mmCIF file of C-alpha atoms and ligand atoms in Angstrom:
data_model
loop_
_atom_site.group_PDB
_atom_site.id
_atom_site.type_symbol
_atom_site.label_atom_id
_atom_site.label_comp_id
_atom_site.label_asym_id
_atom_site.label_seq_id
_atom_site.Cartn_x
_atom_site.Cartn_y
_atom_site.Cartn_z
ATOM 1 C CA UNK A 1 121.567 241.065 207.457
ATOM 2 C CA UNK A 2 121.109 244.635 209.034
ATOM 3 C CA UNK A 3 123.281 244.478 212.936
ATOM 4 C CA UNK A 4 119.742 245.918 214.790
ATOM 5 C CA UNK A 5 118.361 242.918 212.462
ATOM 6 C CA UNK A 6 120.991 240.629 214.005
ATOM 7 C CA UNK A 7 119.858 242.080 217.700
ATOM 8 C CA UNK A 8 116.281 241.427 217.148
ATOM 9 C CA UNK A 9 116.858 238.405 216.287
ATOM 10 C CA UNK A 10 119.027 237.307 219.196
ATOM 11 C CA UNK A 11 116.832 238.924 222.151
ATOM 12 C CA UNK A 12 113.836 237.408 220.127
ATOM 13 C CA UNK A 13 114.502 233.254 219.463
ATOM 14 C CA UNK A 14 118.350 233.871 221.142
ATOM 15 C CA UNK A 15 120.301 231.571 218.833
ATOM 16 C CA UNK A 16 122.882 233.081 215.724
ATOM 17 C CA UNK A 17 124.873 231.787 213.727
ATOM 18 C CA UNK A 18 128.492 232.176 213.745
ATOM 19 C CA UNK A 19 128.224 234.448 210.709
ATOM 20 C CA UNK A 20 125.975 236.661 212.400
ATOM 21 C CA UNK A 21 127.843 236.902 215.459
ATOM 22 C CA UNK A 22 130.710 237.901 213.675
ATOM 23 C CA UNK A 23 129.441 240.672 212.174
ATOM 24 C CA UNK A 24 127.823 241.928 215.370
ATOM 25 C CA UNK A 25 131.455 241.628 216.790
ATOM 26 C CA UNK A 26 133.038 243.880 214.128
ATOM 27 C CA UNK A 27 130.348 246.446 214.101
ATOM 28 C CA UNK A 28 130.399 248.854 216.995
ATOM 29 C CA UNK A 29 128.210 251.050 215.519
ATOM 30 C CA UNK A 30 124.886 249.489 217.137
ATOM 31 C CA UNK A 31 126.616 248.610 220.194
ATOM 32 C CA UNK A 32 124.781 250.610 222.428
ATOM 33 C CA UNK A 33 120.970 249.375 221.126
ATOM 34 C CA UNK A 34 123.435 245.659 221.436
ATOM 35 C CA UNK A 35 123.263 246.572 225.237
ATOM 36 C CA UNK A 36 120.180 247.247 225.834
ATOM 37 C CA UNK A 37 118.813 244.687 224.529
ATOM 38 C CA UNK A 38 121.261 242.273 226.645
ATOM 39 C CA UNK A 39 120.084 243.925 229.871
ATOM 40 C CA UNK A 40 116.351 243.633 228.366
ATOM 41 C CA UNK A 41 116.661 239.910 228.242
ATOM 42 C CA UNK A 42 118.576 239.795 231.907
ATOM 43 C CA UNK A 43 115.618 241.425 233.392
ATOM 44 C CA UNK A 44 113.151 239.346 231.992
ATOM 45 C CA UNK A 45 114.980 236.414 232.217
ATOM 46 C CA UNK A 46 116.533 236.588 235.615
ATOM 47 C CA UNK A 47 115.731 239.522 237.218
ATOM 48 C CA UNK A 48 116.806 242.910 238.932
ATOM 49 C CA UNK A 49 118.894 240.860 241.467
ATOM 50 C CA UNK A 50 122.703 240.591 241.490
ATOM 51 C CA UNK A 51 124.007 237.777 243.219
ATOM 52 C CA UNK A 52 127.022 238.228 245.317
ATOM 53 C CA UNK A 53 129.753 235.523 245.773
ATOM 54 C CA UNK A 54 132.009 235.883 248.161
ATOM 55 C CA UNK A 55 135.522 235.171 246.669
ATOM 56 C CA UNK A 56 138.129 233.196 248.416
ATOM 57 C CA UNK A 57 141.733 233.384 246.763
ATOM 58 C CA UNK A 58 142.791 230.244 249.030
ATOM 59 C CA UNK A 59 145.987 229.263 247.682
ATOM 60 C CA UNK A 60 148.292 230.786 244.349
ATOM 61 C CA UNK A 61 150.392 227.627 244.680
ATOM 62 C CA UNK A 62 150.084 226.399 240.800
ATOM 63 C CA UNK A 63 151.740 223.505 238.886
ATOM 64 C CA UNK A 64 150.669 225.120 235.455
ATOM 65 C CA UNK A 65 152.427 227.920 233.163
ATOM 66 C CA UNK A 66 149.549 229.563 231.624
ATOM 67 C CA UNK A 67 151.282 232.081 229.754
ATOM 68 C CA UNK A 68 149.320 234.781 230.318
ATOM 69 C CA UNK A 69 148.606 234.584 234.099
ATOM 70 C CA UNK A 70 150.933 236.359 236.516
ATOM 71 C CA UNK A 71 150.457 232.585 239.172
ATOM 72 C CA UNK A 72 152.054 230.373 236.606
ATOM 73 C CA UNK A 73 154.722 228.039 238.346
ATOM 74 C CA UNK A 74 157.714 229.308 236.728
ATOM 75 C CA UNK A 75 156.991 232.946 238.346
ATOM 76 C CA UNK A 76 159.615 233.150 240.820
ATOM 77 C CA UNK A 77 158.907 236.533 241.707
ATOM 78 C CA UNK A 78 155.402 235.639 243.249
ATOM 79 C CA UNK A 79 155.249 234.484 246.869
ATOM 80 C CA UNK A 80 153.535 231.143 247.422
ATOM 81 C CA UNK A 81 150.782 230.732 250.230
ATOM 82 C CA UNK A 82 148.389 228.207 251.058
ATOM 83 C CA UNK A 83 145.951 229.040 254.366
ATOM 84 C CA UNK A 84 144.845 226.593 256.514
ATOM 85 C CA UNK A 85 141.607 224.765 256.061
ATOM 86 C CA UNK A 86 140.272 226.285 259.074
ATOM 87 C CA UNK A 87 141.556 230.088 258.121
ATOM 88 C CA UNK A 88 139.797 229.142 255.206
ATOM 89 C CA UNK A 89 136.508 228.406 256.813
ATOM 90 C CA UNK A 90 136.721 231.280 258.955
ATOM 91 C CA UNK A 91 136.612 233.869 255.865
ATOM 92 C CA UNK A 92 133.990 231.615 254.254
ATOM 93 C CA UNK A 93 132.206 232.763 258.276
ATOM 94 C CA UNK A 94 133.007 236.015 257.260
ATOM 95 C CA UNK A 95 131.272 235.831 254.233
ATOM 96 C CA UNK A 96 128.256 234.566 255.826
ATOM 97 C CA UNK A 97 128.215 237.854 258.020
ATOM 98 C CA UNK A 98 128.297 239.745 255.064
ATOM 99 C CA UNK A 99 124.951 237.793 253.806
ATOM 100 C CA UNK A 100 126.808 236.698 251.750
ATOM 101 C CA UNK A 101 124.969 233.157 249.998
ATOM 102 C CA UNK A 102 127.611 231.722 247.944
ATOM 103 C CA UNK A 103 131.613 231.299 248.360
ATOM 104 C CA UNK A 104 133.991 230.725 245.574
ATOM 105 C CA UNK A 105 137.213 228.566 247.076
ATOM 106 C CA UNK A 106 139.565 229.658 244.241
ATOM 107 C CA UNK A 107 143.298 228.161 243.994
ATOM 108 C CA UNK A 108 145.599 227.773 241.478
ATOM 109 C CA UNK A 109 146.019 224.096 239.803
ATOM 110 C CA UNK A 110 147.810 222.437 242.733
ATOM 111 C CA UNK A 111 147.742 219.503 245.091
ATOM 112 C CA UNK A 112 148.812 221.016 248.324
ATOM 113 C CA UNK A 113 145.692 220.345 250.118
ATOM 114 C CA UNK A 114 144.879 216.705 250.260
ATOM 115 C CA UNK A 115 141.950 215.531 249.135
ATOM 116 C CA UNK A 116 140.837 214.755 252.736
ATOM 117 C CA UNK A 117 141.753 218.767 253.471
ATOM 118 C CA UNK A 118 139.413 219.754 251.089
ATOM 119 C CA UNK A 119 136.553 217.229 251.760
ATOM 120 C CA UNK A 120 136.765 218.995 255.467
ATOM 121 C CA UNK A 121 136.808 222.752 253.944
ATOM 122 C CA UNK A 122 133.604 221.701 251.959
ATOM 123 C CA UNK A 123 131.751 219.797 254.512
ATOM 124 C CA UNK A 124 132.238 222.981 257.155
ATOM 125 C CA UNK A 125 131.346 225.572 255.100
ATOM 126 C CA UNK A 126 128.200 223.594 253.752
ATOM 127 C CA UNK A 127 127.056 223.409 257.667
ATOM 128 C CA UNK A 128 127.318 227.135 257.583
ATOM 129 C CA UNK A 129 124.475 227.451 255.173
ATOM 130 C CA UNK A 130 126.332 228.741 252.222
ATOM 131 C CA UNK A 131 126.316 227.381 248.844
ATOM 132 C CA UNK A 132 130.101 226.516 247.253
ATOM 133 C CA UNK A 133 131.600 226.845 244.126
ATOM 134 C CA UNK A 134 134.965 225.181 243.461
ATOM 135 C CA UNK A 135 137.431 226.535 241.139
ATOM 136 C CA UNK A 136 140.342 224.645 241.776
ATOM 137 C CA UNK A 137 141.236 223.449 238.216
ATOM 138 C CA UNK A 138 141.914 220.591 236.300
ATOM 139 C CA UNK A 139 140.847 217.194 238.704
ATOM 140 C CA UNK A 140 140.338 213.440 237.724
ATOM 141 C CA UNK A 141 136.658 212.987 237.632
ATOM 142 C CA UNK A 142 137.156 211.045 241.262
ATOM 143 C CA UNK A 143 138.160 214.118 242.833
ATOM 144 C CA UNK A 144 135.125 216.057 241.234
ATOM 145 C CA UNK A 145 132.588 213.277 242.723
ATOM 146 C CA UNK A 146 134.098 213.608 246.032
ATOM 147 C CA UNK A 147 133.816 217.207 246.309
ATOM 148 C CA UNK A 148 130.147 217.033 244.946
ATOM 149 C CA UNK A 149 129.393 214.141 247.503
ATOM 150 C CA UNK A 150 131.270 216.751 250.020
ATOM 151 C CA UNK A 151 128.551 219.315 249.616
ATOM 152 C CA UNK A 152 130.261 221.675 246.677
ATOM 153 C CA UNK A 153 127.061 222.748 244.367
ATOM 154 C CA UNK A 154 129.451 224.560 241.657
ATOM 155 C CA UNK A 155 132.678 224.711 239.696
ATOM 156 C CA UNK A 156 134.232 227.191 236.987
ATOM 157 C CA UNK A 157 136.496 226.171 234.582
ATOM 158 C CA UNK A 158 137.105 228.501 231.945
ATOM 159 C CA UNK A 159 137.683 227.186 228.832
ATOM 160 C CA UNK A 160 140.213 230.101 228.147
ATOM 161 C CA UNK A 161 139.982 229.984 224.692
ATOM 162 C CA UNK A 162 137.842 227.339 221.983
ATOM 163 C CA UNK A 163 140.510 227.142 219.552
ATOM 164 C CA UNK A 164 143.152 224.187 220.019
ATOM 165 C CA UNK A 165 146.123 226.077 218.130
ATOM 166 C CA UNK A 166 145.856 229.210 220.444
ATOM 167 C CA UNK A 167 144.884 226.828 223.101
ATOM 168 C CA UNK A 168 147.941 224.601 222.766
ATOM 169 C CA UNK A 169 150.442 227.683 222.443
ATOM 170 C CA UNK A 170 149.168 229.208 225.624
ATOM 171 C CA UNK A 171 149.058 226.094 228.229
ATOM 172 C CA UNK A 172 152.586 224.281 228.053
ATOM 173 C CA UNK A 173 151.380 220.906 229.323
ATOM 174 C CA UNK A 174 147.891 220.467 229.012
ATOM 175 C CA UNK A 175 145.694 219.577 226.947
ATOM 176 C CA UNK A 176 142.391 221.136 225.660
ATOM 177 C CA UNK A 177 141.262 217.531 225.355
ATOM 178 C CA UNK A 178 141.519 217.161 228.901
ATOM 179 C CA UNK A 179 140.075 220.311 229.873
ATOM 180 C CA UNK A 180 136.694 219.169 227.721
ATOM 181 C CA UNK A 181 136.593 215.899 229.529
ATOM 182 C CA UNK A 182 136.503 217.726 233.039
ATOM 183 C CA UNK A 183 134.148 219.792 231.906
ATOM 184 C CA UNK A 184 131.753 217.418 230.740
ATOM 185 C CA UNK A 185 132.548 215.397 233.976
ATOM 186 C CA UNK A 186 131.540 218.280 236.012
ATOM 187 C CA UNK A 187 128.546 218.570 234.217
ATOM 188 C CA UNK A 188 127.486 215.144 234.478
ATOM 189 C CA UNK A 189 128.125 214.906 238.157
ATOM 190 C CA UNK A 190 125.369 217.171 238.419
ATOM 191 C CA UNK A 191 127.786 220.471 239.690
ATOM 192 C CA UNK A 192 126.196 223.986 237.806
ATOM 193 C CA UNK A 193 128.924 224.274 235.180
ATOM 194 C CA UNK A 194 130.912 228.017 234.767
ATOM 195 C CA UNK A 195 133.115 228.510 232.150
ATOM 196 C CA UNK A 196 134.515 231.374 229.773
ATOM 197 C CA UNK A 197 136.703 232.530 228.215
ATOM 198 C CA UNK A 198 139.875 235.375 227.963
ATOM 199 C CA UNK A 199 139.322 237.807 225.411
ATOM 200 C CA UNK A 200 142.171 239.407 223.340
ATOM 201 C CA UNK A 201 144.559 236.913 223.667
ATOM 202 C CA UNK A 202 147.265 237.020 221.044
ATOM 203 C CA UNK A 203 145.966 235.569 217.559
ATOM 204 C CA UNK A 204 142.293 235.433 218.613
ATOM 205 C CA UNK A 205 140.060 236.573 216.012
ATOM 206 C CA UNK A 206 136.357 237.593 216.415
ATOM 207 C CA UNK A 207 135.572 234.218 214.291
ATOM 208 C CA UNK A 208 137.087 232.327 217.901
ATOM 209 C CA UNK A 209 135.418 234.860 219.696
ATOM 210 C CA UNK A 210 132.477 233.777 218.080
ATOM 211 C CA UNK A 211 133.147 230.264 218.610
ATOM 212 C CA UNK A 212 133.514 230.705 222.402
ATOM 213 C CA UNK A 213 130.487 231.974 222.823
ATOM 214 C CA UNK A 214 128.773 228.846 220.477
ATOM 215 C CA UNK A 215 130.269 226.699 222.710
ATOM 216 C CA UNK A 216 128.995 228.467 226.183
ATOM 217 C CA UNK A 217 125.752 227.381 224.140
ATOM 218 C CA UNK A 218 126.566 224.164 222.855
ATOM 219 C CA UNK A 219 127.885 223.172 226.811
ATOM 220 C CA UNK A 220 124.353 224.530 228.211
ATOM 221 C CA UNK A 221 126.831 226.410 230.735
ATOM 222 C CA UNK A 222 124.842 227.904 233.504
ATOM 223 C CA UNK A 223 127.526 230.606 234.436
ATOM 224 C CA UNK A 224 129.820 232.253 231.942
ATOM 225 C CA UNK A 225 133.108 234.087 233.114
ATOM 226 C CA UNK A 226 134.605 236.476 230.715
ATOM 227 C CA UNK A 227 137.644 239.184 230.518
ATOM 228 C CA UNK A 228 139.813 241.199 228.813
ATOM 229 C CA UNK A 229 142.981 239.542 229.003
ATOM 230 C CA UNK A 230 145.670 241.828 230.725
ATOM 231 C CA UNK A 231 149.257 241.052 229.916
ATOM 232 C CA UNK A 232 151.307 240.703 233.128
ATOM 233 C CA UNK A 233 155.242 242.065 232.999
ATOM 234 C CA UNK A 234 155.919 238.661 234.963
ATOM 235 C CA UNK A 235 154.997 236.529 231.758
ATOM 236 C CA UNK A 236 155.959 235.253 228.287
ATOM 237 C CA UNK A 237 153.311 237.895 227.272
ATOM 238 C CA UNK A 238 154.202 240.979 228.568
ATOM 239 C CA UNK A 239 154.670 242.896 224.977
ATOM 240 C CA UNK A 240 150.940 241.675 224.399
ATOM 241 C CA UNK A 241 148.358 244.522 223.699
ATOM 242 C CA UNK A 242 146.017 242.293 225.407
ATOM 243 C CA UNK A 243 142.043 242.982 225.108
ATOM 244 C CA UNK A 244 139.648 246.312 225.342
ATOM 245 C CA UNK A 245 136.959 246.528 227.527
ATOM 246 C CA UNK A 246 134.088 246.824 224.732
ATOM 247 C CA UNK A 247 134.985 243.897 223.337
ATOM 248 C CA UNK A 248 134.489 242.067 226.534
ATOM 249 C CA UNK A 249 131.557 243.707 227.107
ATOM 250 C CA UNK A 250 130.108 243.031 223.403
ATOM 251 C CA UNK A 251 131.066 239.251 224.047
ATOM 252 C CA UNK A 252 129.314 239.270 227.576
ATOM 253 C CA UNK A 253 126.047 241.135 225.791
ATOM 254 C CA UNK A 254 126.179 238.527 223.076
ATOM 255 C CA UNK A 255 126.385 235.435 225.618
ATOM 256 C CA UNK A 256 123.593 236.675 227.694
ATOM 257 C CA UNK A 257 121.117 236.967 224.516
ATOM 258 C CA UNK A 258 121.993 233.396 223.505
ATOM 259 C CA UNK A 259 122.090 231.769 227.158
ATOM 260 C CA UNK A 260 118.707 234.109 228.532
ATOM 261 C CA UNK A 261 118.828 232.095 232.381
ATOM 262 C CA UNK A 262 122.876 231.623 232.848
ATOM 263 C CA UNK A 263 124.679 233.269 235.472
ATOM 264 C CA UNK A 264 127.041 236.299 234.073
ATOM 265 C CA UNK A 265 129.455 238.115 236.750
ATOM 266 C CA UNK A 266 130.761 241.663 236.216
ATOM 267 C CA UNK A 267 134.653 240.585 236.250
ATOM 268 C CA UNK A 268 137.259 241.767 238.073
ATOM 269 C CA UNK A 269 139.359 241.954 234.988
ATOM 270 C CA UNK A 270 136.453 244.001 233.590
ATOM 271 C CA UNK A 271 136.461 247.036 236.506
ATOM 272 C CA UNK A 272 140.537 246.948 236.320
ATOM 273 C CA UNK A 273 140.332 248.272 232.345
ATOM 274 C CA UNK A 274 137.225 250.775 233.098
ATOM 275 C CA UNK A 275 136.953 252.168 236.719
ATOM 276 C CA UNK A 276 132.774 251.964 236.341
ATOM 277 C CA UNK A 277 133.654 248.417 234.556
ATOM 278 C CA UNK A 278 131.108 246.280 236.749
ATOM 279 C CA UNK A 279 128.561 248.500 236.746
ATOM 280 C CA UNK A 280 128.298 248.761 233.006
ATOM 281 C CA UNK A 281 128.910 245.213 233.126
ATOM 282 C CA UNK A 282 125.204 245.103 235.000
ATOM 283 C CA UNK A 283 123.733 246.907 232.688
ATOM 284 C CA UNK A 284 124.836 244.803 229.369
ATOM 285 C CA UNK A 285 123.669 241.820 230.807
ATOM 286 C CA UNK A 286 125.407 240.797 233.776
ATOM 287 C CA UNK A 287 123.623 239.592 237.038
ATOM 288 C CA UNK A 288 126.330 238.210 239.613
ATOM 289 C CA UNK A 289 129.350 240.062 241.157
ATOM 290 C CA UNK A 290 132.060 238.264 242.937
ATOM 291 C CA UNK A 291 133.324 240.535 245.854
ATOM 292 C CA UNK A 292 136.846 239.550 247.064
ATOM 293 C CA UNK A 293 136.653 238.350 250.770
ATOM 294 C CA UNK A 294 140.723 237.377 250.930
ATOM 295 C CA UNK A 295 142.002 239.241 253.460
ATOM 296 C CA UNK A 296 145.342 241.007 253.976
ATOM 297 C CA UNK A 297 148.970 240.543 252.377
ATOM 298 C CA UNK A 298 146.987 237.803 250.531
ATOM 299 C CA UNK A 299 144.865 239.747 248.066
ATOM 300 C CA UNK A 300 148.257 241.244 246.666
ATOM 301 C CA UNK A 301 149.895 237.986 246.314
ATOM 302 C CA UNK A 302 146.566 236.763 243.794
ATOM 303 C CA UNK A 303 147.982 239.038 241.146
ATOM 304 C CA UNK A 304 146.527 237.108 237.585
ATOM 305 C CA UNK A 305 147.294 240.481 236.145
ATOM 306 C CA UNK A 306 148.247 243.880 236.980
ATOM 307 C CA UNK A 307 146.157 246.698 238.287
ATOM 308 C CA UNK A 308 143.530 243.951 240.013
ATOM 309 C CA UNK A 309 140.893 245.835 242.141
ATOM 310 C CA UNK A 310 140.445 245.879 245.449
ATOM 311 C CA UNK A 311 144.028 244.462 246.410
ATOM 312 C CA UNK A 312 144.529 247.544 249.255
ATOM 313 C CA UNK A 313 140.627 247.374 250.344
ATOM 314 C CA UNK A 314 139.332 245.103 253.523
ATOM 315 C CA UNK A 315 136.675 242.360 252.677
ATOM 316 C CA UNK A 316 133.791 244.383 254.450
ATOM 317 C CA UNK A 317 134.803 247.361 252.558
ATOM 318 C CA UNK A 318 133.986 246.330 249.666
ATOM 319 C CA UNK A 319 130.720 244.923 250.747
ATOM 320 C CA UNK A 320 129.605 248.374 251.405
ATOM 321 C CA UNK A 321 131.033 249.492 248.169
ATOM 322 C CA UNK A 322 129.609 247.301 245.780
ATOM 323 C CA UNK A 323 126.557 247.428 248.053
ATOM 324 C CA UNK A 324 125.978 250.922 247.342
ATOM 325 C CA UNK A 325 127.259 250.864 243.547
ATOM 326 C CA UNK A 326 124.618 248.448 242.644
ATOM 327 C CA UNK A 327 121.561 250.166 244.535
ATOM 328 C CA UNK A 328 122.998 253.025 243.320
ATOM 329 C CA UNK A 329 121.646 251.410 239.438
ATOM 330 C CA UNK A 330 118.085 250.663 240.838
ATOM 331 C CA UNK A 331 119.131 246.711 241.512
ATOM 332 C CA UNK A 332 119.001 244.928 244.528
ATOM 333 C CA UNK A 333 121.019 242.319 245.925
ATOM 334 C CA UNK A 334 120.039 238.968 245.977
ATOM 335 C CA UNK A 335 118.881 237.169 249.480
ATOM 336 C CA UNK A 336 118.982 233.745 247.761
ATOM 337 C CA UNK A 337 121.430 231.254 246.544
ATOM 338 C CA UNK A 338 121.290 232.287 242.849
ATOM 339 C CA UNK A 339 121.070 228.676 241.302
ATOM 340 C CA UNK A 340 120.294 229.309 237.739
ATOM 341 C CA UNK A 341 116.696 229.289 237.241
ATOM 342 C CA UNK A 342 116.270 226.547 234.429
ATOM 343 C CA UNK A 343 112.488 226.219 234.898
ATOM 344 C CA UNK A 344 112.015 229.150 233.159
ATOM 345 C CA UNK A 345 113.420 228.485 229.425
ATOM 346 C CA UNK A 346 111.853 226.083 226.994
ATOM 347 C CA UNK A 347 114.983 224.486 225.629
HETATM 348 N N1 5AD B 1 144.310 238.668 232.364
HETATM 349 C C1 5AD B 1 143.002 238.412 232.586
HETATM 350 N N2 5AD B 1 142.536 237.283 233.155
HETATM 351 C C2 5AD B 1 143.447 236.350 233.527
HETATM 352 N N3 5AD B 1 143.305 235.135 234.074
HETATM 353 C C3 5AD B 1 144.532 234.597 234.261
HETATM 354 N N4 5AD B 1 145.480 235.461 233.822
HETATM 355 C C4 5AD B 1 144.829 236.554 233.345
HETATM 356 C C5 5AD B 1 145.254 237.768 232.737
HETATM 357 N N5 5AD B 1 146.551 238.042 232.523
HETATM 358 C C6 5AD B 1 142.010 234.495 234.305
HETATM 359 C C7 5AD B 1 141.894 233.148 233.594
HETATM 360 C C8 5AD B 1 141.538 232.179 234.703
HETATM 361 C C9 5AD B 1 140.990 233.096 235.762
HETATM 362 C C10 5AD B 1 141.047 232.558 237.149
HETATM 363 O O1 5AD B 1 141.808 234.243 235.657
HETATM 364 O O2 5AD B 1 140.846 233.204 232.619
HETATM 365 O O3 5AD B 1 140.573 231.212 234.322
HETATM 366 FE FE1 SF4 B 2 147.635 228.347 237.266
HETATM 367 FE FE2 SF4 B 2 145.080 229.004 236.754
HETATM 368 FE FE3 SF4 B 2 147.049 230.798 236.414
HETATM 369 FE FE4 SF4 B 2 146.842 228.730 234.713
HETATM 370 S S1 SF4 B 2 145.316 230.426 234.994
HETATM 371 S S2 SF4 B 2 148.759 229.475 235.684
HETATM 372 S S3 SF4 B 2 146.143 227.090 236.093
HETATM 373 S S4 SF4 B 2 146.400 229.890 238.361
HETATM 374 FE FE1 FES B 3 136.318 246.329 246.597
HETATM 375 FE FE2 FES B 3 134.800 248.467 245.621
HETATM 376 S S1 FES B 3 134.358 246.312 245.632
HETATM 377 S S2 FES B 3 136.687 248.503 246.800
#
């Protein structure tokens, strides 16, 4: 079929087939009209809002080698911190004064908080007002219930990649097995399920770019987390080429015409390859931006990748940045907790 046939297609009955996808992948001659009609289905779908989540880096202590990300355990050049639970409620007060509705607690896979540390974090910040996502990692599904009984309303978990070979090469230890069983888990415990996926990573072909974004579909996600992947000097992947921005963005524009209603943030990763990455981000179908709210020597010591934004700025001055950059686009930031709004779509 004809790519602008492909596009009409997808913004009209938003399913493809893997084929289809495929194609629009390796074609970037229709990208543009590919955008549009992502940020077409965004408006009518969820709206001129953009959600903002305030993002707490809690903790790079990690027990995994991911070997792409610059945290991975055997990274002795990073320094480890952990704050307190009660620094940690403190920023998520900060958030709050920022209006901020939502806070992220994001760590890497560890267990240096207890799981009675945690259940206190939760419980605090949910008496603040403030809804919680969790991304915390890989957890039995006791430790999920817990933390859902706790008050937490959300959790990402990318799925990184959907195909086991590249999978298995990049995560020493794990299993992709495993990370389907706490994802399922999560969503049966009734959390609002992110997940995503790297793109670029060594080996990955636009047919497992294409599968990713199946599976966002196939998992009903409700928020879907996507990158270029950016190799770090302080990994096994340094001599990587890593991915390009318009790929990331043509995955993102892709994912929001299949899943109209789910949740889509302008990355980080996304504004550290394109200096106006975010906003472009909002305008191929993104609706959700996840301002950092670490403060200090902290946001430095968070380094996934090189070149991550923000890592010299305060927390409320990027409010006031991203504030402005998205008004500046004719949106408006969200006064509500931005649960996806599943009413809407006939499934
Ligand atoms: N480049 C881009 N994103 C990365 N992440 C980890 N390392 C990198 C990298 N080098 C992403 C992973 C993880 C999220 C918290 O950060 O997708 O899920
Ligand atoms: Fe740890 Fe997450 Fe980085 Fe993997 S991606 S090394 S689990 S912080
Ligand atoms: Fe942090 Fe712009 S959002 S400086």
């Amino acid at each position: 079929a004809k790519i602008v046939d492909i596009i009409n297609k997808a913004e009209t009955i938003h399913s493809l087939t893997k084929e289809e996808i495929v194609d629009l992948l390796r074609c970037d001659e229709y990208d543009q009209q590919l955008f549009l009609a992502a940020d077409r289905v965004r408006s009518q779908y969820v709206g001129d809002q953009v959600h903002l989540r305030g993002l707490i880096e809690f903790s790079n202590i990690c027990q995994q080698n991911c070997f792409y990300c610059g945290l991975r355990k055997e990274n002795t050049k990073v320094k480890r911190y952990k704050l307190t639970p009660d620094t940690i409620i403190d920023l998520a007060n900060k958030a709050k004064s920022y209006n901020y509705k939502t806070v992220v607690l994001q760590s890497g896979e560890s267990q240096s908080y207890t799981v009675a540390d945690m259940q206190y974090i939760i419980k605090s910040i949910k008496a603040l007002g403030l809804a919680i996502t969790l991304s915390l990692g890989e957890k039995s599904r006791d430790e999920y219930q817990i933390y859902k009984e706790a008050g937490a309303d959300r959790y990402l978990l990318r799925i990184e990649t959907t195909n086991p070979k590249i999978y298995k090469e990049l995560h020493p230890g794990m299993s992709f097995e495993n990370r389907l069983r706490c994802l399922r888990d999560l969503k049966d415990l009734g959390y609002e399920l992110g997940t995503g996926c790297l793109v670029g990573l060594p080996n990955q072909t636009m047919e497992c770019l294409a599968d990713d974004i199946l599976f966002f579909k196939s998992l009903d996600a409700d928020m879907i987390g996507l990158g270029p992947f950016i190799p770090n000097a302080d990994t096994p992947l340094a001599q990587e080429r890593g991915g390009t921005f318009n790929t990331s963005i043509k995955v993102m524009a892709i994912t929001r015409l299949l899943l109209p209603d789910a949740n889509i943030p302008a990355t980080t990763a996304m504004e550290t390859l394109d200096k106006n990455g975010r906003i472009i981000a909002l305008q191929s179908g993104a609706n959700v931006v996840m301002p950092n709210v670490t403060e200090g020597e902290y946001r430095k010591m968070y380094m996934l990748y090189p070149g991550k934004i923000c890592v010299n700025d305060t927390p409320k001055h990027c409010v006031g940045c991203i504030t402005g950059k998205i008004q500046g686009i004719g949106r408006h930031i969200s006064t509500e907790f931005g649960f996806r709004p599943k009413q809407k779509i006939n499934k």
